[in-house]
Amino acid sequence: VPQAIFMLSIFGYLVFCIFYKWSIDWVAEERVAPSLITLLISFFMSPGEVPAEARLYAGQERVQVLLLLLAFVAVPWMLLAKPLLLRRRHLARAGYKNVACRPTARDDPAAARGLLRSTRDHDTDEDSVSVASSNNGKAYAEEFDFSEIMVHQVIHSIEYVLGCVSNTASYLRLWALS
């Protein structure tokens, strides 16, 4: 969702402006056709201000500020949503929300041994051998490295944002040449 919002608020708006510019007969209105390159540059460099040579329609300033704000909100959303949701899922699976309810060997040694026995009873001998050989006889919880996931998401988000901006600039250059 945040990627679609980011893409549509920049690239989608540019496509809208292109079609809008094509749909107006600028000669009949006795106006010079607005420059889309100037429009896009002012869209980023001076939000809320539209130069006269880039004006397409009334209220353009407010629309551009809103779209730019949506794009800026989408970036941290892209960056943080997935790692935080994965962390929340991992913590829920690991049972950290119920840590105080679990008996420990110090609190109740019999209950702690009972918990260990009950988990062993459900394993077959083959499973126990494979777990013992692969983990040196120790049971490990699924590894979850939040920093690794966060770094991966930062790289992914940067690639996406730069790709969108680069594609928009390339599209504009191609359109200007045609």
CSV table of C-alpha atoms in Angstrom, one decimal:
chain,number,residue,atom,x,y,z
A,1,VAL,CA,0.0,0.0,0.0
A,2,PRO,CA,2.7,2.6,0.9
A,3,GLN,CA,4.5,1.8,-2.3
A,4,ALA,CA,1.4,2.4,-4.4
A,5,ILE,CA,0.7,5.6,-2.6
A,6,PHE,CA,4.3,6.8,-3.2
A,7,MET,CA,4.2,5.8,-6.9
A,8,LEU,CA,0.8,7.3,-7.6
A,9,SER,CA,1.5,10.5,-5.7
A,10,ILE,CA,4.5,11.3,-7.9
A,11,PHE,CA,4.3,9.2,-11.1
A,12,GLY,CA,0.5,9.0,-11.2
A,13,TYR,CA,0.3,12.7,-10.8
A,14,LEU,CA,2.7,13.2,-13.7
A,15,VAL,CA,0.7,10.9,-15.9
A,16,PHE,CA,-2.5,12.8,-15.0
A,17,CYS,CA,-0.8,16.2,-15.8
A,18,ILE,CA,0.4,14.8,-19.2
A,19,PHE,CA,-3.2,13.7,-20.2
A,20,TYR,CA,-4.6,16.9,-18.8
A,21,LYS,CA,-2.2,19.0,-20.8
A,22,TRP,CA,-3.1,17.0,-24.0
A,23,SER,CA,-6.8,17.4,-23.4
A,24,ILE,CA,-6.6,21.3,-23.4
A,25,ASP,CA,-6.5,23.3,-26.6
A,26,TRP,CA,-3.9,25.9,-25.4
A,27,VAL,CA,-4.1,27.8,-28.7
A,28,ALA,CA,-7.8,28.3,-28.3
A,29,GLU,CA,-7.3,29.6,-24.8
A,30,GLU,CA,-4.5,31.9,-26.1
A,31,ARG,CA,-2.1,30.5,-23.5
A,32,VAL,CA,1.3,28.9,-23.8
A,33,ALA,CA,1.2,25.2,-22.9
A,34,PRO,CA,2.7,24.7,-19.5
A,35,SER,CA,6.1,23.0,-19.1
A,36,LEU,CA,5.8,19.7,-17.4
A,37,ILE,CA,9.5,19.6,-16.6
A,38,THR,CA,9.1,22.9,-14.8
A,39,LEU,CA,6.0,21.6,-13.1
A,40,LEU,CA,7.8,18.5,-11.7
A,41,ILE,CA,10.9,20.5,-10.7
A,42,SER,CA,8.8,23.0,-8.8
A,43,PHE,CA,6.7,20.1,-7.4
A,44,PHE,CA,9.8,19.0,-5.4
A,45,MET,CA,11.8,22.2,-5.1
A,46,SER,CA,9.2,24.7,-4.0
A,47,PRO,CA,6.0,22.9,-2.8
A,48,GLY,CA,3.0,25.1,-2.7
A,49,GLU,CA,4.3,27.4,-5.4
A,50,VAL,CA,3.5,26.8,-9.1
A,51,PRO,CA,5.3,29.1,-11.6
A,52,ALA,CA,3.1,30.7,-14.2
A,53,GLU,CA,4.7,28.7,-17.0
A,54,ALA,CA,3.8,25.4,-15.2
A,55,ARG,CA,0.2,26.3,-14.2
A,56,LEU,CA,-2.3,23.7,-15.5
A,57,TYR,CA,-5.4,24.2,-13.3
A,58,ALA,CA,-6.8,26.2,-10.4
A,59,GLY,CA,-5.9,24.8,-7.0
A,60,GLN,CA,-2.8,23.1,-8.3
A,61,GLU,CA,-0.7,24.2,-5.3
A,62,ARG,CA,-2.9,22.5,-2.8
A,63,VAL,CA,-3.1,19.3,-4.8
A,64,GLN,CA,0.7,19.2,-5.2
A,65,VAL,CA,1.3,19.8,-1.5
A,66,LEU,CA,-1.1,17.0,-0.5
A,67,LEU,CA,0.5,14.6,-3.0
A,68,LEU,CA,4.0,15.5,-1.7
A,69,LEU,CA,2.9,15.0,1.9
A,70,LEU,CA,1.4,11.6,0.9
A,71,ALA,CA,4.7,10.6,-0.7
A,72,PHE,CA,6.7,11.7,2.4
A,73,VAL,CA,4.4,9.8,4.7
A,74,ALA,CA,4.7,6.7,2.5
A,75,VAL,CA,8.5,6.5,2.9
A,76,PRO,CA,8.6,5.8,6.7
A,77,TRP,CA,5.6,3.6,6.3
A,78,MET,CA,7.5,1.5,3.7
A,79,LEU,CA,10.5,1.5,6.0
A,80,LEU,CA,9.0,0.6,9.3
A,81,ALA,CA,5.7,-1.4,8.8
A,82,LYS,CA,7.1,-4.7,7.7
A,83,PRO,CA,10.0,-5.0,10.3
A,84,LEU,CA,7.7,-4.0,13.1
A,85,LEU,CA,4.9,-6.4,12.0
A,86,LEU,CA,7.5,-9.2,11.7
A,87,ARG,CA,8.9,-8.4,15.2
A,88,ARG,CA,5.4,-8.4,16.7
A,89,ARG,CA,4.6,-11.8,15.1
A,90,HIS,CA,7.8,-13.2,16.4
A,91,LEU,CA,7.3,-11.9,19.9
A,92,ALA,CA,3.7,-13.3,19.9
A,93,ARG,CA,5.0,-16.8,18.7
A,94,ALA,CA,7.8,-16.8,21.2
A,95,GLY,CA,5.2,-16.1,24.0
A,96,TYR,CA,6.9,-13.0,25.5
A,97,LYS,CA,3.6,-11.6,26.4
A,98,ASN,CA,3.1,-14.5,28.9
A,99,VAL,CA,6.6,-14.7,30.4
A,100,ALA,CA,5.4,-14.2,33.9
A,101,CYS,CA,3.0,-17.1,33.7
A,102,ARG,CA,5.6,-19.8,32.9
A,103,PRO,CA,7.0,-21.7,35.8
A,104,THR,CA,10.7,-21.8,36.2
A,105,ALA,CA,12.9,-24.4,37.9
A,106,ARG,CA,13.6,-22.0,40.8
A,107,ASP,CA,9.8,-21.3,41.4
A,108,ASP,CA,8.5,-24.9,40.9
A,109,PRO,CA,11.1,-27.5,39.9
A,110,ALA,CA,8.5,-30.2,39.4
A,111,ALA,CA,6.3,-28.0,37.1
A,112,ALA,CA,9.4,-27.0,35.1
A,113,ARG,CA,10.4,-30.7,34.6
A,114,GLY,CA,6.8,-31.5,33.7
A,115,LEU,CA,6.9,-29.0,31.0
A,116,LEU,CA,10.1,-30.4,29.6
A,117,ARG,CA,8.7,-34.0,29.8
A,118,SER,CA,5.5,-33.1,28.1
A,119,THR,CA,7.3,-31.6,25.1
A,120,ARG,CA,9.6,-34.6,24.9
A,121,ASP,CA,6.6,-37.0,25.0
A,122,HIS,CA,5.2,-35.5,21.8
A,123,ASP,CA,8.5,-36.1,19.9
A,124,THR,CA,9.2,-39.4,18.2
A,125,ASP,CA,12.6,-41.0,18.6
A,126,GLU,CA,13.6,-40.1,15.1
A,127,ASP,CA,12.7,-36.4,15.7
A,128,SER,CA,14.7,-36.4,18.9
A,129,VAL,CA,17.7,-37.8,17.2
A,130,SER,CA,17.5,-35.3,14.3
A,131,VAL,CA,17.0,-32.4,16.7
A,132,ALA,CA,19.8,-33.6,18.9
A,133,SER,CA,22.3,-34.0,16.1
A,134,SER,CA,21.4,-30.8,14.3
A,135,ASN,CA,21.3,-28.6,17.5
A,136,ASN,CA,23.8,-30.5,19.7
A,137,GLY,CA,21.0,-31.7,21.9
A,138,LYS,CA,19.7,-28.1,22.6
A,139,ALA,CA,16.3,-26.8,21.5
A,140,TYR,CA,16.5,-23.3,20.0
A,141,ALA,CA,13.7,-21.0,19.2
A,142,GLU,CA,13.5,-19.7,15.7
A,143,GLU,CA,16.1,-17.0,15.2
A,144,PHE,CA,14.9,-13.4,14.7
A,145,ASP,CA,17.4,-10.7,14.0
A,146,PHE,CA,15.5,-7.4,14.0
A,147,SER,CA,18.5,-5.4,12.9
A,148,GLU,CA,19.0,-7.7,9.9
A,149,ILE,CA,15.4,-7.3,8.8
A,150,MET,CA,15.6,-3.6,9.3
A,151,VAL,CA,18.8,-3.2,7.2
A,152,HIS,CA,17.1,-5.3,4.5
A,153,GLN,CA,14.0,-3.1,4.6
A,154,VAL,CA,16.1,0.1,4.5
A,155,ILE,CA,17.9,-1.2,1.4
A,156,HIS,CA,14.6,-2.2,-0.2
A,157,SER,CA,13.0,1.1,0.5
A,158,ILE,CA,15.9,3.2,-0.8
A,159,GLU,CA,16.0,1.1,-4.0
A,160,TYR,CA,12.3,1.5,-4.5
A,161,VAL,CA,12.3,5.3,-3.9
A,162,LEU,CA,15.3,5.9,-6.1
A,163,GLY,CA,13.9,3.7,-8.8
A,164,CYS,CA,10.6,5.6,-8.8
A,165,VAL,CA,12.4,9.0,-9.0
A,166,SER,CA,14.8,7.7,-11.7
A,167,ASN,CA,12.0,6.2,-13.7
A,168,THR,CA,10.0,9.5,-13.4
A,169,ALA,CA,12.9,11.5,-14.6
A,170,SER,CA,13.6,9.2,-17.5
A,171,TYR,CA,10.0,9.2,-18.5
A,172,LEU,CA,10.0,13.0,-18.5
A,173,ARG,CA,13.1,13.2,-20.6
A,174,LEU,CA,11.7,10.7,-23.1
A,175,TRP,CA,8.4,12.6,-23.2
A,176,ALA,CA,10.2,15.9,-23.7
A,177,LEU,CA,12.1,14.5,-26.6
A,178,SER,CA,9.1,13.1,-28.4
